[in-house]
Amino acid sequence: MPEQPEDPTPPTPQVVELDARSLRGLAHPLRMQLLTTLRRSGPATASQLAAKLGESSGATSYHLRQLAAHGFIEDAPEHGKGRERWWRAAHEGVRFNDALHRDPDPAVRGAADLFIHEVANIHTREISTWLGNPNDWSEAWRRSSDLSDMTLRLTPETALDLIHRMHELVDSYRAQAPAEGTPEAETVRVHTHVFPTHDLRGRAR
């Protein structure tokens, strides 16, 4: 049988959509930090995560169990070398459904609000870390970062189209991912924020 050519397109990241139950299992600042750390740094124990995040191992153990109960993380037994339990992320990302803000259960609406605000806090911390450590990066990377804002006049329909186009553009760069070991290749975070404001209405630049 002839060998099939390798597909150069990287697989789409595995993303799960939050529902009312899973949202309530994730909407906690420490749980979100734990999940983010496992996704980016790989499998770890509760003690390792506690040291990294400046928390007690009791707190991290409890919240890791809650994340596991809601399907966000799972055991990583291949890493176990002792009595401590190793954890890994079960998915690469989550998708938030805006309908959760309109759920009839006020507890779900509260969890949705907490989740979105914590996402904004994470973005702020990531930007602050980048700005506070410029000497950790080469001149090429300092030239290749961006911190911009723009004001447009849009309708809800054209704003949604803009969001879809931005996401499609970012996704298109997955096919251009450099090979493992490529010099200066790094994981890059891309934040997008599109929202209406009553300030500067009618003015664009």
GROMACS .gro file of N, CA, C and O in nm, residues 7-86:
model
  320
    7ASP      N    1  -0.012   1.515   0.623
    7ASP     CA    2  -0.091   1.637   0.619
    7ASP      C    3  -0.015   1.746   0.693
    7ASP      O    4   0.011   1.734   0.813
    8PRO      N    5   0.024   1.856   0.625
    8PRO     CA    6   0.104   1.960   0.691
    8PRO      C    7   0.022   2.047   0.784
    8PRO      O    8   0.077   2.128   0.858
    9THR      N    9  -0.110   2.038   0.781
    9THR     CA   10  -0.194   2.125   0.863
    9THR      C   11  -0.203   2.071   1.005
    9THR      O   12  -0.245   1.958   1.026
   10PRO      N   13  -0.163   2.150   1.105
   10PRO     CA   14  -0.171   2.104   1.242
   10PRO      C   15  -0.315   2.079   1.282
   10PRO      O   16  -0.406   2.145   1.231
   11PRO      N   17  -0.340   1.983   1.372
   11PRO     CA   18  -0.477   1.957   1.413
   11PRO      C   19  -0.536   2.077   1.488
   11PRO      O   20  -0.465   2.151   1.555
   12THR      N   21  -0.666   2.096   1.473
   12THR     CA   22  -0.735   2.203   1.545
   12THR      C   23  -0.733   2.170   1.693
   12THR      O   24  -0.759   2.057   1.733
   13PRO      N   25  -0.700   2.267   1.779
   13PRO     CA   26  -0.697   2.239   1.922
   13PRO      C   27  -0.832   2.185   1.971
   13PRO      O   28  -0.938   2.229   1.926
   14GLN      N   29  -0.825   2.090   2.063
   14GLN     CA   30  -0.947   2.032   2.119
   14GLN      C   31  -1.007   2.131   2.220
   14GLN      O   32  -0.946   2.159   2.323
   15VAL      N   33  -1.124   2.181   2.187
   15VAL     CA   34  -1.190   2.282   2.269
   15VAL      C   35  -1.328   2.230   2.308
   15VAL      O   36  -1.399   2.174   2.225
   16VAL      N   37  -1.365   2.248   2.434
   16VAL     CA   38  -1.497   2.206   2.480
   16VAL      C   39  -1.579   2.330   2.515
   16VAL      O   40  -1.526   2.430   2.564
   17GLU      N   41  -1.709   2.323   2.488
   17GLU     CA   42  -1.797   2.437   2.518
   17GLU      C   43  -1.851   2.424   2.659
   17GLU      O   44  -1.897   2.318   2.702
   18LEU      N   45  -1.843   2.533   2.732
   18LEU     CA   46  -1.892   2.534   2.869
   18LEU      C   47  -2.044   2.530   2.872
   18LEU      O   48  -2.110   2.601   2.796
   19ASP      N   49  -2.099   2.449   2.962
   19ASP     CA   50  -2.242   2.452   2.989
   19ASP      C   51  -2.259   2.496   3.134
   19ASP      O   52  -2.161   2.527   3.204
   20ALA      N   53  -2.383   2.500   3.182
   20ALA     CA   54  -2.409   2.553   3.315
   20ALA      C   55  -2.334   2.475   3.422
   20ALA      O   56  -2.276   2.533   3.515
   21ARG      N   57  -2.332   2.342   3.411
   21ARG     CA   58  -2.266   2.261   3.514
   21ARG      C   59  -2.115   2.279   3.511
   21ARG      O   60  -2.050   2.303   3.614
   22SER      N   61  -2.056   2.265   3.391
   22SER     CA   62  -1.910   2.274   3.383
   22SER      C   63  -1.861   2.414   3.416
   22SER      O   64  -1.753   2.431   3.475
   23LEU      N   65  -1.939   2.517   3.381
   23LEU     CA   66  -1.900   2.654   3.414
   23LEU      C   67  -1.885   2.671   3.564
   23LEU      O   68  -1.788   2.729   3.613
   24ARG      N   69  -1.981   2.618   3.640
   24ARG     CA   70  -1.974   2.633   3.785
   24ARG      C   71  -1.856   2.556   3.843
   24ARG      O   72  -1.806   2.590   3.951
   25GLY      N   73  -1.809   2.453   3.772
   25GLY     CA   74  -1.691   2.381   3.818
   25GLY      C   75  -1.561   2.451   3.788
   25GLY      O   76  -1.458   2.421   3.850
   26LEU      N   77  -1.563   2.545   3.694
   26LEU     CA   78  -1.440   2.613   3.652
   26LEU      C   79  -1.431   2.756   3.703
   26LEU      O   80  -1.319   2.807   3.720
   27ALA      N   81  -1.544   2.820   3.726
   27ALA     CA   82  -1.547   2.963   3.757
   27ALA      C   83  -1.495   2.992   3.897
   27ALA      O   84  -1.571   3.023   3.990
   28HIS      N   85  -1.365   2.981   3.914
   28HIS     CA   86  -1.296   3.012   4.039
   28HIS      C   87  -1.155   3.055   4.000
   28HIS      O   88  -1.088   2.986   3.922
   29PRO      N   89  -1.106   3.167   4.052
   29PRO     CA   90  -0.975   3.216   4.007
   29PRO      C   91  -0.863   3.113   4.017
   29PRO      O   92  -0.783   3.098   3.925
   30LEU      N   93  -0.855   3.040   4.131
   30LEU     CA   94  -0.746   2.944   4.145
   30LEU      C   95  -0.763   2.827   4.050
   30LEU      O   96  -0.665   2.778   3.992
   31ARG      N   97  -0.885   2.780   4.029
   31ARG     CA   98  -0.907   2.668   3.936
   31ARG      C   99  -0.867   2.709   3.795
   31ARG      O  100  -0.806   2.629   3.722
   32MET      N  101  -0.899   2.830   3.757
   32MET     CA  102  -0.862   2.876   3.623
   32MET      C  103  -0.710   2.887   3.610
   32MET      O  104  -0.653   2.854   3.506
   33GLN      N  105  -0.644   2.932   3.717
   33GLN     CA  106  -0.497   2.938   3.713
   33GLN      C  107  -0.435   2.799   3.706
   33GLN      O  108  -0.338   2.776   3.633
   34LEU      N  109  -0.491   2.706   3.782
   34LEU     CA  110  -0.440   2.568   3.779
   34LEU      C  111  -0.454   2.507   3.641
   34LEU      O  112  -0.360   2.444   3.589
   35LEU      N  113  -0.572   2.524   3.581
   35LEU     CA  114  -0.595   2.467   3.449
   35LEU      C  115  -0.503   2.530   3.345
   35LEU      O  116  -0.445   2.460   3.261
   36THR      N  117  -0.488   2.662   3.351
   36THR     CA  118  -0.398   2.731   3.257
   36THR      C  119  -0.254   2.681   3.273
   36THR      O  120  -0.184   2.657   3.173
   37THR      N  121  -0.209   2.663   3.396
   37THR     CA  122  -0.073   2.617   3.420
   37THR      C  123  -0.051   2.476   3.367
   37THR      O  124   0.052   2.447   3.305
   38LEU      N  125  -0.148   2.388   3.387
   38LEU     CA  126  -0.135   2.252   3.336
   38LEU      C  127  -0.134   2.250   3.183
   38LEU      O  128  -0.061   2.171   3.122
   39ARG      N  129  -0.211   2.337   3.120
   39ARG     CA  130  -0.213   2.342   2.974
   39ARG      C  131  -0.079   2.390   2.919
   39ARG      O  132  -0.031   2.340   2.818
   40ARG      N  133  -0.020   2.487   2.984
   40ARG     CA  134   0.100   2.549   2.926
   40ARG      C  135   0.229   2.484   2.973
   40ARG      O  136   0.328   2.486   2.900
   41SER      N  137   0.229   2.430   3.094
   41SER     CA  138   0.353   2.375   3.149
   41SER      C  139   0.356   2.223   3.153
   41SER      O  140   0.459   2.164   3.185
   42GLY      N  141   0.243   2.158   3.124
   42GLY     CA  142   0.240   2.013   3.125
   42GLY      C  143   0.202   1.955   3.259
   42GLY      O  144   0.174   2.028   3.355
   43PRO      N  145   0.199   1.822   3.269
   43PRO     CA  146   0.154   1.754   3.391
   43PRO      C  147   0.232   1.797   3.515
   43PRO      O  148   0.352   1.829   3.507
   44ALA      N  149   0.163   1.794   3.629
   44ALA     CA  150   0.225   1.835   3.755
   44ALA      C  151   0.146   1.777   3.871
   44ALA      O  152   0.033   1.730   3.854
   45THR      N  153   0.205   1.783   3.988
   45THR     CA  154   0.138   1.740   4.110
   45THR      C  155   0.081   1.861   4.182
   45THR      O  156   0.116   1.977   4.151
   46ALA      N  157  -0.003   1.836   4.281
   46ALA     CA  158  -0.061   1.945   4.360
   46ALA      C  159   0.049   2.024   4.430
   46ALA      O  160   0.042   2.148   4.436
   47SER      N  161   0.151   1.958   4.480
   47SER     CA  162   0.261   2.027   4.549
   47SER      C  163   0.339   2.116   4.454
   47SER      O  164   0.376   2.229   4.488
   48GLN      N  165   0.366   2.065   4.334
   48GLN     CA  166   0.439   2.145   4.235
   48GLN      C  167   0.360   2.268   4.195
   48GLN      O  168   0.414   2.379   4.183
   49LEU      N  169   0.229   2.251   4.175
   49LEU     CA  170   0.144   2.363   4.137
   49LEU      C  171   0.132   2.463   4.251
   49LEU      O  172   0.129   2.585   4.228
   50ALA      N  173   0.126   2.413   4.374
   50ALA     CA  174   0.118   2.503   4.490
   50ALA      C  175   0.243   2.591   4.498
   50ALA      O  176   0.233   2.712   4.521
   51ALA      N  177   0.360   2.531   4.476
   51ALA     CA  178   0.484   2.608   4.481
   51ALA      C  179   0.488   2.713   4.369
   51ALA      O  180   0.532   2.826   4.390
   52LYS      N  181   0.441   2.674   4.252
   52LYS     CA  182   0.445   2.765   4.137
   52LYS      C  183   0.349   2.883   4.154
   52LYS      O  184   0.380   2.995   4.113
   53LEU      N  185   0.233   2.856   4.214
   53LEU     CA  186   0.129   2.959   4.224
   53LEU      C  187   0.125   3.028   4.360
   53LEU      O  188   0.042   3.116   4.381
   54GLY      N  189   0.211   2.986   4.451
   54GLY     CA  190   0.213   3.049   4.582
   54GLY      C  191   0.092   3.016   4.668
   54GLY      O  192   0.044   3.099   4.746
   55GLU      N  193   0.042   2.893   4.655
   55GLU     CA  194  -0.075   2.848   4.730
   55GLU      C  195  -0.035   2.730   4.818
   55GLU      O  196   0.073   2.674   4.805
   56SER      N  197  -0.125   2.690   4.908
   56SER     CA  198  -0.100   2.571   4.989
   56SER      C  199  -0.133   2.447   4.907
   56SER      O  200  -0.221   2.450   4.820
   57SER      N  201  -0.065   2.338   4.935
   57SER     CA  202  -0.093   2.214   4.862
   57SER      C  203  -0.233   2.163   4.894
   57SER      O  204  -0.295   2.095   4.811
   58GLY      N  205  -0.285   2.194   5.014
   58GLY     CA  206  -0.422   2.155   5.047
   58GLY      C  207  -0.523   2.223   4.956
   58GLY      O  208  -0.618   2.159   4.908
   59ALA      N  209  -0.501   2.353   4.931
   59ALA     CA  210  -0.592   2.428   4.844
   59ALA      C  211  -0.584   2.377   4.701
   59ALA      O  212  -0.686   2.356   4.634
   60THR      N  213  -0.461   2.356   4.652
   60THR     CA  214  -0.448   2.309   4.513
   60THR      C  215  -0.506   2.169   4.499
   60THR      O  216  -0.569   2.138   4.397
   61SER      N  217  -0.486   2.083   4.598
   61SER     CA  218  -0.541   1.947   4.591
   61SER      C  219  -0.693   1.949   4.581
   61SER      O  220  -0.753   1.877   4.499
   62TYR      N  221  -0.755   2.032   4.664
   62TYR     CA  222  -0.902   2.041   4.662
   62TYR      C  223  -0.952   2.089   4.527
   62TYR      O  224  -1.044   2.029   4.467
   63HIS      N  225  -0.894   2.197   4.476
   63HIS     CA  226  -0.944   2.254   4.351
   63HIS      C  227  -0.909   2.167   4.231
   63HIS      O  228  -0.984   2.164   4.132
   64LEU      N  229  -0.799   2.093   4.237
   64LEU     CA  230  -0.769   1.998   4.131
   64LEU      C  231  -0.874   1.887   4.126
   64LEU      O  232  -0.917   1.845   4.017
   65ARG      N  233  -0.917   1.842   4.242
   65ARG     CA  234  -1.022   1.738   4.244
   65ARG      C  235  -1.152   1.790   4.185
   65ARG      O  236  -1.225   1.718   4.117
   66GLN      N  237  -1.183   1.917   4.212
   66GLN     CA  238  -1.304   1.975   4.154
   66GLN      C  239  -1.293   1.986   4.002
   66GLN      O  240  -1.389   1.959   3.929
   67LEU      N  241  -1.177   2.026   3.954
   67LEU     CA  242  -1.155   2.033   3.809
   67LEU      C  243  -1.169   1.894   3.746
   67LEU      O  244  -1.227   1.879   3.638
   68ALA      N  245  -1.117   1.792   3.814
   68ALA     CA  246  -1.128   1.656   3.762
   68ALA      C  247  -1.272   1.609   3.760
   68ALA      O  248  -1.316   1.543   3.665
   69ALA      N  249  -1.349   1.643   3.864
   69ALA     CA  250  -1.488   1.601   3.872
   69ALA      C  251  -1.571   1.659   3.758
   69ALA      O  252  -1.673   1.601   3.718
   70HIS      N  253  -1.528   1.774   3.704
   70HIS     CA  254  -1.602   1.839   3.595
   70HIS      C  255  -1.537   1.813   3.459
   70HIS      O  256  -1.576   1.874   3.359
   71GLY      N  257  -1.437   1.724   3.455
   71GLY     CA  258  -1.381   1.682   3.327
   71GLY      C  259  -1.276   1.772   3.266
   71GLY      O  260  -1.239   1.753   3.150
   72PHE      N  261  -1.223   1.870   3.343
   72PHE     CA  262  -1.124   1.962   3.286
   72PHE      C  263  -0.982   1.906   3.293
   72PHE      O  264  -0.897   1.941   3.211
   73ILE      N  265  -0.955   1.821   3.392
   73ILE     CA  266  -0.824   1.760   3.404
   73ILE      C  267  -0.841   1.610   3.430
   73ILE      O  268  -0.952   1.565   3.462
   74GLU      N  269  -0.732   1.536   3.416
   74GLU     CA  270  -0.736   1.392   3.436
   74GLU      C  271  -0.602   1.344   3.491
   74GLU      O  272  -0.503   1.419   3.490
   75ASP      N  273  -0.601   1.220   3.539
   75ASP     CA  274  -0.477   1.162   3.590
   75ASP      C  275  -0.372   1.151   3.480
   75ASP      O  276  -0.406   1.127   3.363
   76ALA      N  277  -0.247   1.168   3.519
   76ALA     CA  278  -0.134   1.146   3.428
   76ALA      C  279  -0.046   1.039   3.492
   76ALA      O  280   0.063   1.068   3.542
   77PRO      N  281  -0.093   0.913   3.494
   77PRO     CA  282  -0.022   0.808   3.568
   77PRO      C  283   0.117   0.777   3.516
   77PRO      O  284   0.202   0.728   3.591
   78GLU      N  285   0.144   0.808   3.389
   78GLU     CA  286   0.277   0.778   3.335
   78GLU      C  287   0.386   0.863   3.400
   78GLU      O  288   0.505   0.834   3.387
   79HIS      N  289   0.344   0.972   3.469
   79HIS     CA  290   0.442   1.058   3.535
   79HIS      C  291   0.462   1.022   3.681
   79HIS      O  292   0.551   1.076   3.747
   80GLY      N  293   0.377   0.937   3.735
   80GLY     CA  294   0.385   0.905   3.877
   80GLY      C  295   0.508   0.823   3.913
   80GLY      O  296   0.534   0.720   3.852
   81LYS      N  297   0.583   0.872   4.012
   81LYS     CA  298   0.702   0.800   4.058
   81LYS      C  299   0.697   0.780   4.209
   81LYS      O  300   0.796   0.742   4.269
   82GLY      N  301   0.586   0.809   4.268
   82GLY     CA  302   0.572   0.795   4.412
   82GLY      C  303   0.424   0.795   4.447
   82GLY      O  304   0.340   0.754   4.368
   83ARG      N  305   0.394   0.845   4.565
   83ARG     CA  306   0.257   0.844   4.612
   83ARG      C  307   0.177   0.963   4.561
   83ARG      O  308   0.056   0.962   4.564
   84GLU      N  309   0.247   1.070   4.517
   84GLU     CA  310   0.175   1.189   4.473
   84GLU      C  311   0.104   1.166   4.339
   84GLU      O  312   0.157   1.099   4.251
   85ARG      N  313  -0.010   1.227   4.328
   85ARG     CA  314  -0.093   1.213   4.208
   85ARG      C  315  -0.054   1.320   4.107
   85ARG      O  316  -0.044   1.438   4.140
   86TRP      N  317  -0.034   1.279   3.983
   86TRP     CA  318  -0.001   1.372   3.875
   86TRP      C  319  -0.127   1.400   3.794
   86TRP      O  320  -0.209   1.312   3.770
   0.00000   0.00000   0.00000
